[in-house]
Amino acid sequence: MTERISAVETVDVRFPTSRQRDGSDAMNPFPDYSAAYVVLRTTDGAEGHGLVFTVGRGTEIAVTALRSLAALVIGLPVAELVADPGALMRRLVDDSQIRWLGPAKGVVHMAAGGLVNAVWDLAARRAGKPLWKLLSDLPPERLVAQVDFRYLRDALTEEDALALLRAAAAGRAERERLLLAEGYPAYTTSPGWYGYDDEKLVRLCRQAVEAGFDLIKIKVGGDLADDVRRMRLAREAVGPTVRLAVDANQIWGVPEAISWMRELSPFDPYWIEEPTSPDDVLGHAAVRRALAPVMVATGEHVHNAVMFKQLLQAGAVDVVQIDACRVGGVNENLAILLLAARFGVPVCPHAGGVGLCELVQHLAMFDFLAVSGTAENRYVEYVDHLHEHFTDPVRIRAGRYLAPTAPGMSAEILPATLAAYRFPDGPEWAAA
Amino acid sequence: MTERISAVETVDVRFPTSRQRDGSDAMNPFPDYSAAYVVLRTTDGAEGHGLVFTVGRGTEIAVTALRSLAALVIGLPVAELVADPGALMRRLVDDSQIRWLGPAKGVVHMAAGGLVNAVWDLAARRAGKPLWKLLSDLPPERLVAQVDFRYLRDALTEEDALALLRAAAAGRAERERLLLAEGYPAYTTSPGWYGYDDEKLVRLCRQAVEAGFDLIKIKVGGDLADDVRRMRLAREAVGPTVRLAVDANQIWGVPEAISWMRELSPFDPYWIEEPTSPDDVLGHAAVRRALAPVMVATGEHVHNAVMFKQLLQAGAVDVVQIDACRVGGVNENLAILLLAARFGVPVCPHAGGVGLCELVQHLAMFDFLAVSGTAENRYVEYVDHLHEHFTDPVRIRAGRYLAPTAPGMSAEILPATLAAYRFPDGPEWAAA
């Protein structure tokens, strides 16, 4: 009997993080970290978990999108699906009617990514491997077949991708041994939220250095005098050698980004993240030219591989910040990792929120093992919120992510959490 | 008593256009033209109508988005709302939680645009003017205040916009007289749908020329031999002087677009529309450099003003094709018209579908009167489908749109149509 996808379940789950201003920045003052959560079930009782990360209002739109796309998934044969998730990705992204609502952007694309990630979770569980291991064990030809090259060939062809992956095979066993022993570098954003007062900023910066982090990120962009004071305090707290990145969360236009960052340059910012609209490739290039050697980073809101391609072609970024839940899932992130490797630009994934650390660590570890082949100047963002709600939470030691060992993509939320935080009828919300 | 928005009603309305392959192209073989339709009601019984154009599946996602955003509209005071729709646009686009699902792209942005357009429809009805007249009668300062310049100032400042609008004041009365007497140029896509056979293509091309059109658009990109044959037939049917544009609907990557279009160049294409991904600014620039003097056109899928800004900055387009229902409504289209005028690039709006002709004609006529100040080499797309479902349908005479005279944005669909084509329970669908 052919096992098939028998059900696609969705949950609107929201955490009231805005009450403590955890996660606050200049553009997002009061986020409630949330997820449009999805579970694939198979006729033989297996499961694949995925999610679309959101920050509160609008999660119901993502849930609707997941349900609409689920019609294209239910009934698919499991063995074929897990052998080629790229076929599903193309079907979801290129559906000739739903495509009008993107294409390849916004809610429908995030929902496609949530479903594709759930398929990879299912595939890794079936294989009995954590996703980073499943991916890095795939032969280069199989990986290349998982990428949609339609709009990428002016920057990256199938042959380019094969050559990159084959070159990265050298030393992989030794890197895997290192990864299992020491983990993958992390940086922390926990000290720098916009809504935290100066005392909390300084205290958390010191704690972060003591915990082993050598890169800390501070939110900026609300008030220049505040930013100057906070950067001075942070720099004094961490000393001259710890790297301090800053993040404006798109608050500025191009001229404003340049003038504002010049005022922060005395504090030696490592990168400026999201200086302006994530759509503005040419704007990022202008900011980068003006501010060098301060690096420019973006990606958590960059909606697909075509945009990343242009950021790289235009010399607009020093750091590519992939997000596990923004683009079309593992497959499109594979394309982005390959593009970044082709241009020699490091990938430092965006994480935080709810579940983003759990998911994206797999992609960074895969990049280290099988794509870029290095962890130099690479970090996965780390925020110490909400991990307790996952069945396979991230583990951090001495400022590094330890490699997950459980089969899957670490995307599963505890049933008790789903029940408690379901919106709007879970007890955590019904009481509010 | 302060009049307020008392209700926001939505309808999922779909037309089974795929049964005749009306509207078929290489990327969209079987569209069912549809709309997430929205009506604002006020406490004094006034109405504002808007819509998010879609092509079938997924319309329910846009309806959900409209309902989510409606919570930010219900209860607003009408007089303030119609005096400053830009304030609502910013509130909808910048909502600090919903913003995560964009920002300013995809379903949530289209829904914001539908609501903003409905406010402009309400405003024009209250003023007793068609929208083109309401807009062109506004003083430059009022128009400039309706634009969000945050991410545009590296290409267009408030001062630039004011100067453009003030310069266009000269000759406006004479242009308005001309517009009312002769209408605004149209081009037709009706002959060139991909699913039509050769005989129908030739017959409709001849009819279009007889009806007074001097620009006809042909869909390409499925099969090269078919395209060569169809272009030869179309060119023979229309003669050497009628302009023939071609439209690939994003089917190609950059190298493929260039090589394919070289095979069609013997038939003197006027422009190539959507040669590749609408996100690929640098790709369009490369295609344009390679194919000149064939012009490059895009815009129906370009998701916001930041993308149009870059297409213009990069010299990537010869023709800007705004869409009434893709971006954040009249306000963002005003920004795009100003950007195009600043760069001296003509705007030839995308239309067709359902309602797009009705809505966008107002923006083209406003551009003629008050922004670019010219209709030279400008056309609004025209497709002769589904106009009978509107209370104020477009009127075409001798290949030109006659100026609407009814107050509003011409967005209202007949109640009988909404009842008949409501999805999935209207009789046209329940029977299928």
PDB file of N, CA, C and O in Angstrom, chain B residues 94-158:
ATOM      1  N   ASP B  94       2.124  50.039   7.823  1.00  0.00           N
ATOM      2  CA  ASP B  94       3.122  50.035   8.894  1.00  0.00           C
ATOM      3  C   ASP B  94       2.627  49.399  10.186  1.00  0.00           C
ATOM      4  O   ASP B  94       3.352  49.427  11.181  1.00  0.00           O
ATOM      5  N   ASP B  95       1.443  48.834  10.212  1.00  0.00           N
ATOM      6  CA  ASP B  95       0.999  48.164  11.437  1.00  0.00           C
ATOM      7  C   ASP B  95       2.128  47.257  11.916  1.00  0.00           C
ATOM      8  O   ASP B  95       2.620  46.400  11.175  1.00  0.00           O
ATOM      9  N   SER B  96       2.527  47.470  13.180  1.00  0.00           N
ATOM     10  CA  SER B  96       3.804  46.882  13.593  1.00  0.00           C
ATOM     11  C   SER B  96       3.754  45.363  13.683  1.00  0.00           C
ATOM     12  O   SER B  96       4.806  44.723  13.714  1.00  0.00           O
ATOM     13  N   GLN B  97       2.572  44.775  13.718  1.00  0.00           N
ATOM     14  CA  GLN B  97       2.508  43.306  13.734  1.00  0.00           C
ATOM     15  C   GLN B  97       2.240  42.747  12.327  1.00  0.00           C
ATOM     16  O   GLN B  97       2.948  41.839  11.868  1.00  0.00           O
ATOM     17  N   ILE B  98       1.242  43.306  11.634  1.00  0.00           N
ATOM     18  CA  ILE B  98       0.915  42.781  10.299  1.00  0.00           C
ATOM     19  C   ILE B  98       2.072  43.008   9.325  1.00  0.00           C
ATOM     20  O   ILE B  98       2.280  42.244   8.384  1.00  0.00           O
ATOM     21  N   ARG B  99       2.854  44.078   9.572  1.00  0.00           N
ATOM     22  CA  ARG B  99       3.973  44.407   8.711  1.00  0.00           C
ATOM     23  C   ARG B  99       4.922  43.228   8.473  1.00  0.00           C
ATOM     24  O   ARG B  99       5.536  43.111   7.412  1.00  0.00           O
ATOM     25  N   TRP B 100       5.042  42.355   9.454  1.00  0.00           N
ATOM     26  CA  TRP B 100       5.938  41.212   9.314  1.00  0.00           C
ATOM     27  C   TRP B 100       5.586  40.352   8.101  1.00  0.00           C
ATOM     28  O   TRP B 100       6.454  39.696   7.513  1.00  0.00           O
ATOM     29  N   LEU B 101       4.314  40.345   7.733  1.00  0.00           N
ATOM     30  CA  LEU B 101       3.855  39.490   6.631  1.00  0.00           C
ATOM     31  C   LEU B 101       4.181  40.088   5.273  1.00  0.00           C
ATOM     32  O   LEU B 101       3.970  39.453   4.240  1.00  0.00           O
ATOM     33  N   GLY B 102       4.674  41.294   5.238  1.00  0.00           N
ATOM     34  CA  GLY B 102       5.121  41.924   3.998  1.00  0.00           C
ATOM     35  C   GLY B 102       6.613  42.043   4.057  1.00  0.00           C
ATOM     36  O   GLY B 102       7.270  41.006   3.949  1.00  0.00           O
ATOM     37  N   PRO B 103       7.174  43.189   4.357  1.00  0.00           N
ATOM     38  CA  PRO B 103       6.438  44.426   4.422  1.00  0.00           C
ATOM     39  C   PRO B 103       6.144  44.972   3.023  1.00  0.00           C
ATOM     40  O   PRO B 103       6.971  44.827   2.122  1.00  0.00           O
ATOM     41  N   ALA B 104       4.917  45.544   2.893  1.00  0.00           N
ATOM     42  CA  ALA B 104       4.541  46.230   1.648  1.00  0.00           C
ATOM     43  C   ALA B 104       4.639  45.316   0.437  1.00  0.00           C
ATOM     44  O   ALA B 104       5.142  45.699  -0.624  1.00  0.00           O
ATOM     45  N   LYS B 105       4.159  44.097   0.600  1.00  0.00           N
ATOM     46  CA  LYS B 105       4.149  43.178  -0.540  1.00  0.00           C
ATOM     47  C   LYS B 105       3.163  42.056  -0.305  1.00  0.00           C
ATOM     48  O   LYS B 105       2.776  41.774   0.834  1.00  0.00           O
ATOM     49  N   GLY B 106       2.775  41.431  -1.403  1.00  0.00           N
ATOM     50  CA  GLY B 106       1.944  40.240  -1.313  1.00  0.00           C
ATOM     51  C   GLY B 106       0.531  40.560  -0.845  1.00  0.00           C
ATOM     52  O   GLY B 106       0.035  41.678  -0.971  1.00  0.00           O
ATOM     53  N   VAL B 107      -0.112  39.536  -0.298  1.00  0.00           N
ATOM     54  CA  VAL B 107      -1.535  39.605   0.004  1.00  0.00           C
ATOM     55  C   VAL B 107      -1.880  40.763   0.940  1.00  0.00           C
ATOM     56  O   VAL B 107      -2.848  41.484   0.707  1.00  0.00           O
ATOM     57  N   VAL B 108      -1.108  40.960   2.002  1.00  0.00           N
ATOM     58  CA  VAL B 108      -1.500  42.014   2.949  1.00  0.00           C
ATOM     59  C   VAL B 108      -1.400  43.398   2.302  1.00  0.00           C
ATOM     60  O   VAL B 108      -2.186  44.287   2.602  1.00  0.00           O
ATOM     61  N   HIS B 109      -0.438  43.557   1.404  1.00  0.00           N
ATOM     62  CA  HIS B 109      -0.300  44.857   0.740  1.00  0.00           C
ATOM     63  C   HIS B 109      -1.424  45.073  -0.265  1.00  0.00           C
ATOM     64  O   HIS B 109      -1.966  46.177  -0.378  1.00  0.00           O
ATOM     65  N   MET B 110      -1.783  44.023  -0.982  1.00  0.00           N
ATOM     66  CA  MET B 110      -2.892  44.132  -1.921  1.00  0.00           C
ATOM     67  C   MET B 110      -4.193  44.448  -1.169  1.00  0.00           C
ATOM     68  O   MET B 110      -5.024  45.233  -1.643  1.00  0.00           O
ATOM     69  N   ALA B 111      -4.376  43.838  -0.017  1.00  0.00           N
ATOM     70  CA  ALA B 111      -5.581  44.119   0.779  1.00  0.00           C
ATOM     71  C   ALA B 111      -5.568  45.560   1.279  1.00  0.00           C
ATOM     72  O   ALA B 111      -6.603  46.244   1.258  1.00  0.00           O
ATOM     73  N   ALA B 112      -4.415  46.034   1.722  1.00  0.00           N
ATOM     74  CA  ALA B 112      -4.313  47.439   2.134  1.00  0.00           C
ATOM     75  C   ALA B 112      -4.693  48.344   0.961  1.00  0.00           C
ATOM     76  O   ALA B 112      -5.441  49.321   1.118  1.00  0.00           O
ATOM     77  N   GLY B 113      -4.194  48.007  -0.227  1.00  0.00           N
ATOM     78  CA  GLY B 113      -4.523  48.792  -1.414  1.00  0.00           C
ATOM     79  C   GLY B 113      -6.011  48.774  -1.728  1.00  0.00           C
ATOM     80  O   GLY B 113      -6.596  49.790  -2.127  1.00  0.00           O
ATOM     81  N   GLY B 114      -6.649  47.618  -1.548  1.00  0.00           N
ATOM     82  CA  GLY B 114      -8.091  47.528  -1.792  1.00  0.00           C
ATOM     83  C   GLY B 114      -8.868  48.436  -0.858  1.00  0.00           C
ATOM     84  O   GLY B 114      -9.826  49.113  -1.276  1.00  0.00           O
ATOM     85  N   LEU B 115      -8.453  48.472   0.400  1.00  0.00           N
ATOM     86  CA  LEU B 115      -9.137  49.343   1.365  1.00  0.00           C
ATOM     87  C   LEU B 115      -8.868  50.823   1.071  1.00  0.00           C
ATOM     88  O   LEU B 115      -9.780  51.654   1.142  1.00  0.00           O
ATOM     89  N   VAL B 116      -7.627  51.139   0.744  1.00  0.00           N
ATOM     90  CA  VAL B 116      -7.295  52.537   0.439  1.00  0.00           C
ATOM     91  C   VAL B 116      -8.063  52.997  -0.805  1.00  0.00           C
ATOM     92  O   VAL B 116      -8.607  54.117  -0.843  1.00  0.00           O
ATOM     93  N   ASN B 117      -8.132  52.139  -1.817  1.00  0.00           N
ATOM     94  CA  ASN B 117      -8.910  52.506  -3.005  1.00  0.00           C
ATOM     95  C   ASN B 117     -10.385  52.716  -2.662  1.00  0.00           C
ATOM     96  O   ASN B 117     -11.034  53.608  -3.209  1.00  0.00           O
ATOM     97  N   ALA B 118     -10.906  51.888  -1.779  1.00  0.00           N
ATOM     98  CA  ALA B 118     -12.310  52.054  -1.376  1.00  0.00           C
ATOM     99  C   ALA B 118     -12.512  53.401  -0.683  1.00  0.00           C
ATOM    100  O   ALA B 118     -13.560  54.043  -0.843  1.00  0.00           O
ATOM    101  N   VAL B 119     -11.514  53.838   0.092  1.00  0.00           N
ATOM    102  CA  VAL B 119     -11.621  55.160   0.726  1.00  0.00           C
ATOM    103  C   VAL B 119     -11.618  56.264  -0.336  1.00  0.00           C
ATOM    104  O   VAL B 119     -12.392  57.222  -0.254  1.00  0.00           O
ATOM    105  N   TRP B 120     -10.780  56.121  -1.346  1.00  0.00           N
ATOM    106  CA  TRP B 120     -10.762  57.129  -2.421  1.00  0.00           C
ATOM    107  C   TRP B 120     -12.079  57.118  -3.211  1.00  0.00           C
ATOM    108  O   TRP B 120     -12.569  58.170  -3.647  1.00  0.00           O
ATOM    109  N   ASP B 121     -12.654  55.927  -3.396  1.00  0.00           N
ATOM    110  CA  ASP B 121     -13.965  55.855  -4.060  1.00  0.00           C
ATOM    111  C   ASP B 121     -14.998  56.609  -3.245  1.00  0.00           C
ATOM    112  O   ASP B 121     -15.776  57.418  -3.782  1.00  0.00           O
ATOM    113  N   LEU B 122     -14.977  56.369  -1.927  1.00  0.00           N
ATOM    114  CA  LEU B 122     -15.880  57.087  -1.015  1.00  0.00           C
ATOM    115  C   LEU B 122     -15.629  58.595  -1.085  1.00  0.00           C
ATOM    116  O   LEU B 122     -16.572  59.405  -1.157  1.00  0.00           O
ATOM    117  N   ALA B 123     -14.367  58.975  -1.087  1.00  0.00           N
ATOM    118  CA  ALA B 123     -14.028  60.403  -1.129  1.00  0.00           C
ATOM    119  C   ALA B 123     -14.550  61.056  -2.411  1.00  0.00           C
ATOM    120  O   ALA B 123     -15.108  62.163  -2.384  1.00  0.00           O
ATOM    121  N   ALA B 124     -14.359  60.370  -3.528  1.00  0.00           N
ATOM    122  CA  ALA B 124     -14.783  60.944  -4.810  1.00  0.00           C
ATOM    123  C   ALA B 124     -16.306  61.011  -4.912  1.00  0.00           C
ATOM    124  O   ALA B 124     -16.876  61.972  -5.438  1.00  0.00           O
ATOM    125  N   ARG B 125     -16.977  59.990  -4.382  1.00  0.00           N
ATOM    126  CA  ARG B 125     -18.452  60.034  -4.364  1.00  0.00           C
ATOM    127  C   ARG B 125     -18.939  61.213  -3.524  1.00  0.00           C
ATOM    128  O   ARG B 125     -19.886  61.919  -3.914  1.00  0.00           O
ATOM    129  N   ARG B 126     -18.338  61.388  -2.364  1.00  0.00           N
ATOM    130  CA  ARG B 126     -18.760  62.504  -1.504  1.00  0.00           C
ATOM    131  C   ARG B 126     -18.504  63.848  -2.170  1.00  0.00           C
ATOM    132  O   ARG B 126     -19.267  64.799  -1.989  1.00  0.00           O
ATOM    133  N   ALA B 127     -17.417  63.913  -2.955  1.00  0.00           N
ATOM    134  CA  ALA B 127     -17.097  65.155  -3.655  1.00  0.00           C
ATOM    135  C   ALA B 127     -17.924  65.324  -4.927  1.00  0.00           C
ATOM    136  O   ALA B 127     -17.873  66.385  -5.559  1.00  0.00           O
ATOM    137  N   GLY B 128     -18.654  64.259  -5.315  1.00  0.00           N
ATOM    138  CA  GLY B 128     -19.454  64.340  -6.540  1.00  0.00           C
ATOM    139  C   GLY B 128     -18.621  64.379  -7.808  1.00  0.00           C
ATOM    140  O   GLY B 128     -19.038  64.903  -8.839  1.00  0.00           O
ATOM    141  N   LYS B 129     -17.410  63.786  -7.737  1.00  0.00           N
ATOM    142  CA  LYS B 129     -16.505  63.836  -8.890  1.00  0.00           C
ATOM    143  C   LYS B 129     -15.981  62.440  -9.220  1.00  0.00           C
ATOM    144  O   LYS B 129     -15.742  61.641  -8.306  1.00  0.00           O
ATOM    145  N   PRO B 130     -15.718  62.167 -10.496  1.00  0.00           N
ATOM    146  CA  PRO B 130     -14.934  60.960 -10.791  1.00  0.00           C
ATOM    147  C   PRO B 130     -13.532  61.135 -10.198  1.00  0.00           C
ATOM    148  O   PRO B 130     -13.045  62.267 -10.070  1.00  0.00           O
ATOM    149  N   LEU B 131     -12.899  60.023  -9.848  1.00  0.00           N
ATOM    150  CA  LEU B 131     -11.629  60.125  -9.124  1.00  0.00           C
ATOM    151  C   LEU B 131     -10.575  60.922  -9.880  1.00  0.00           C
ATOM    152  O   LEU B 131      -9.830  61.704  -9.286  1.00  0.00           O
ATOM    153  N   TRP B 132     -10.497  60.722 -11.220  1.00  0.00           N
ATOM    154  CA  TRP B 132      -9.461  61.447 -11.980  1.00  0.00           C
ATOM    155  C   TRP B 132      -9.611  62.952 -11.779  1.00  0.00           C
ATOM    156  O   TRP B 132      -8.625  63.674 -11.717  1.00  0.00           O
ATOM    157  N   LYS B 133     -10.861  63.405 -11.672  1.00  0.00           N
ATOM    158  CA  LYS B 133     -11.121  64.840 -11.514  1.00  0.00           C
ATOM    159  C   LYS B 133     -10.805  65.285 -10.083  1.00  0.00           C
ATOM    160  O   LYS B 133     -10.176  66.335  -9.869  1.00  0.00           O
ATOM    161  N   LEU B 134     -11.225  64.460  -9.113  1.00  0.00           N
ATOM    162  CA  LEU B 134     -10.913  64.795  -7.719  1.00  0.00           C
ATOM    163  C   LEU B 134      -9.406  64.951  -7.528  1.00  0.00           C
ATOM    164  O   LEU B 134      -8.922  65.927  -6.954  1.00  0.00           O
ATOM    165  N   LEU B 135      -8.651  63.970  -8.029  1.00  0.00           N
ATOM    166  CA  LEU B 135      -7.193  63.997  -7.848  1.00  0.00           C
ATOM    167  C   LEU B 135      -6.563  65.189  -8.564  1.00  0.00           C
ATOM    168  O   LEU B 135      -5.710  65.885  -8.010  1.00  0.00           O
ATOM    169  N   SER B 136      -6.998  65.436  -9.790  1.00  0.00           N
ATOM    170  CA  SER B 136      -6.308  66.494 -10.546  1.00  0.00           C
ATOM    171  C   SER B 136      -6.707  67.880 -10.071  1.00  0.00           C
ATOM    172  O   SER B 136      -6.004  68.853 -10.347  1.00  0.00           O
ATOM    173  N   ASP B 137      -7.803  67.975  -9.322  1.00  0.00           N
ATOM    174  CA  ASP B 137      -8.170  69.258  -8.719  1.00  0.00           C
ATOM    175  C   ASP B 137      -7.457  69.523  -7.383  1.00  0.00           C
ATOM    176  O   ASP B 137      -7.515  70.641  -6.862  1.00  0.00           O
ATOM    177  N   LEU B 138      -6.810  68.510  -6.812  1.00  0.00           N
ATOM    178  CA  LEU B 138      -6.137  68.722  -5.524  1.00  0.00           C
ATOM    179  C   LEU B 138      -4.892  69.587  -5.721  1.00  0.00           C
ATOM    180  O   LEU B 138      -4.156  69.418  -6.700  1.00  0.00           O
ATOM    181  N   PRO B 139      -4.635  70.518  -4.805  1.00  0.00           N
ATOM    182  CA  PRO B 139      -3.410  71.321  -4.926  1.00  0.00           C
ATOM    183  C   PRO B 139      -2.160  70.440  -4.750  1.00  0.00           C
ATOM    184  O   PRO B 139      -2.208  69.424  -4.045  1.00  0.00           O
ATOM    185  N   PRO B 140      -1.066  70.819  -5.372  1.00  0.00           N
ATOM    186  CA  PRO B 140       0.170  70.012  -5.277  1.00  0.00           C
ATOM    187  C   PRO B 140       0.551  69.673  -3.845  1.00  0.00           C
ATOM    188  O   PRO B 140       0.983  68.545  -3.571  1.00  0.00           O
ATOM    189  N   GLU B 141       0.395  70.608  -2.919  1.00  0.00           N
ATOM    190  CA  GLU B 141       0.787  70.333  -1.532  1.00  0.00           C
ATOM    191  C   GLU B 141      -0.037  69.179  -0.950  1.00  0.00           C
ATOM    192  O   GLU B 141       0.482  68.352  -0.189  1.00  0.00           O
ATOM    193  N   ARG B 142      -1.330  69.157  -1.271  1.00  0.00           N
ATOM    194  CA  ARG B 142      -2.190  68.075  -0.774  1.00  0.00           C
ATOM    195  C   ARG B 142      -1.772  66.735  -1.377  1.00  0.00           C
ATOM    196  O   ARG B 142      -1.756  65.708  -0.684  1.00  0.00           O
ATOM    197  N   LEU B 143      -1.441  66.733  -2.649  1.00  0.00           N
ATOM    198  CA  LEU B 143      -1.016  65.487  -3.298  1.00  0.00           C
ATOM    199  C   LEU B 143       0.287  64.978  -2.692  1.00  0.00           C
ATOM    200  O   LEU B 143       0.426  63.786  -2.395  1.00  0.00           O
ATOM    201  N   VAL B 144       1.233  65.874  -2.512  1.00  0.00           N
ATOM    202  CA  VAL B 144       2.535  65.464  -1.962  1.00  0.00           C
ATOM    203  C   VAL B 144       2.367  64.870  -0.565  1.00  0.00           C
ATOM    204  O   VAL B 144       3.034  63.888  -0.200  1.00  0.00           O
ATOM    205  N   ALA B 145       1.437  65.428   0.206  1.00  0.00           N
ATOM    206  CA  ALA B 145       1.203  64.916   1.561  1.00  0.00           C
ATOM    207  C   ALA B 145       0.589  63.521   1.559  1.00  0.00           C
ATOM    208  O   ALA B 145       0.556  62.852   2.596  1.00  0.00           O
ATOM    209  N   GLN B 146       0.113  63.083   0.401  1.00  0.00           N
ATOM    210  CA  GLN B 146      -0.484  61.751   0.303  1.00  0.00           C
ATOM    211  C   GLN B 146       0.540  60.657  -0.001  1.00  0.00           C
ATOM    212  O   GLN B 146       0.190  59.480  -0.097  1.00  0.00           O
ATOM    213  N   VAL B 147       1.792  61.045  -0.178  1.00  0.00           N
ATOM    214  CA  VAL B 147       2.836  60.080  -0.552  1.00  0.00           C
ATOM    215  C   VAL B 147       3.716  59.777   0.653  1.00  0.00           C
ATOM    216  O   VAL B 147       4.069  60.676   1.419  1.00  0.00           O
ATOM    217  N   ASP B 148       4.079  58.516   0.832  1.00  0.00           N
ATOM    218  CA  ASP B 148       5.038  58.120   1.859  1.00  0.00           C
ATOM    219  C   ASP B 148       6.431  58.136   1.220  1.00  0.00           C
ATOM    220  O   ASP B 148       6.769  57.270   0.422  1.00  0.00           O
ATOM    221  N   PHE B 149       7.230  59.124   1.576  1.00  0.00           N
ATOM    222  CA  PHE B 149       8.553  59.301   0.967  1.00  0.00           C
ATOM    223  C   PHE B 149       9.662  58.558   1.703  1.00  0.00           C
ATOM    224  O   PHE B 149      10.828  58.670   1.317  1.00  0.00           O
ATOM    225  N   ARG B 150       9.341  57.844   2.782  1.00  0.00           N
ATOM    226  CA  ARG B 150      10.396  57.277   3.635  1.00  0.00           C
ATOM    227  C   ARG B 150      11.518  56.618   2.845  1.00  0.00           C
ATOM    228  O   ARG B 150      12.686  56.893   3.087  1.00  0.00           O
ATOM    229  N   TYR B 151      11.157  55.738   1.907  1.00  0.00           N
ATOM    230  CA  TYR B 151      12.183  54.969   1.198  1.00  0.00           C
ATOM    231  C   TYR B 151      12.463  55.504  -0.207  1.00  0.00           C
ATOM    232  O   TYR B 151      13.090  54.812  -1.015  1.00  0.00           O
ATOM    233  N   LEU B 152      11.962  56.696  -0.493  1.00  0.00           N
ATOM    234  CA  LEU B 152      12.071  57.200  -1.872  1.00  0.00           C
ATOM    235  C   LEU B 152      13.023  58.371  -2.035  1.00  0.00           C
ATOM    236  O   LEU B 152      13.359  58.744  -3.159  1.00  0.00           O
ATOM    237  N   ARG B 153      13.451  58.974  -0.927  1.00  0.00           N
ATOM    238  CA  ARG B 153      14.110  60.278  -1.049  1.00  0.00           C
ATOM    239  C   ARG B 153      15.441  60.252  -1.784  1.00  0.00           C
ATOM    240  O   ARG B 153      15.913  61.302  -2.228  1.00  0.00           O
ATOM    241  N   ASP B 154      16.071  59.090  -1.897  1.00  0.00           N
ATOM    242  CA  ASP B 154      17.303  59.065  -2.697  1.00  0.00           C
ATOM    243  C   ASP B 154      17.005  59.223  -4.188  1.00  0.00           C
ATOM    244  O   ASP B 154      17.930  59.441  -4.981  1.00  0.00           O
ATOM    245  N   ALA B 155      15.724  59.125  -4.562  1.00  0.00           N
ATOM    246  CA  ALA B 155      15.366  59.325  -5.973  1.00  0.00           C
ATOM    247  C   ALA B 155      14.353  60.452  -6.158  1.00  0.00           C
ATOM    248  O   ALA B 155      14.288  61.054  -7.233  1.00  0.00           O
ATOM    249  N   LEU B 156      13.547  60.716  -5.138  1.00  0.00           N
ATOM    250  CA  LEU B 156      12.451  61.691  -5.265  1.00  0.00           C
ATOM    251  C   LEU B 156      12.153  62.262  -3.878  1.00  0.00           C
ATOM    252  O   LEU B 156      11.728  61.536  -2.986  1.00  0.00           O
ATOM    253  N   THR B 157      12.380  63.579  -3.735  1.00  0.00           N
ATOM    254  CA  THR B 157      12.058  64.223  -2.459  1.00  0.00           C
ATOM    255  C   THR B 157      10.698  64.917  -2.568  1.00  0.00           C
ATOM    256  O   THR B 157      10.138  65.069  -3.649  1.00  0.00           O
ATOM    257  N   GLU B 158      10.214  65.374  -1.424  1.00  0.00           N
ATOM    258  CA  GLU B 158       8.985  66.165  -1.417  1.00  0.00           C
ATOM    259  C   GLU B 158       9.120  67.378  -2.341  1.00  0.00           C
ATOM    260  O   GLU B 158       8.189  67.722  -3.067  1.00  0.00           O
TER     261      GLU B 158
END
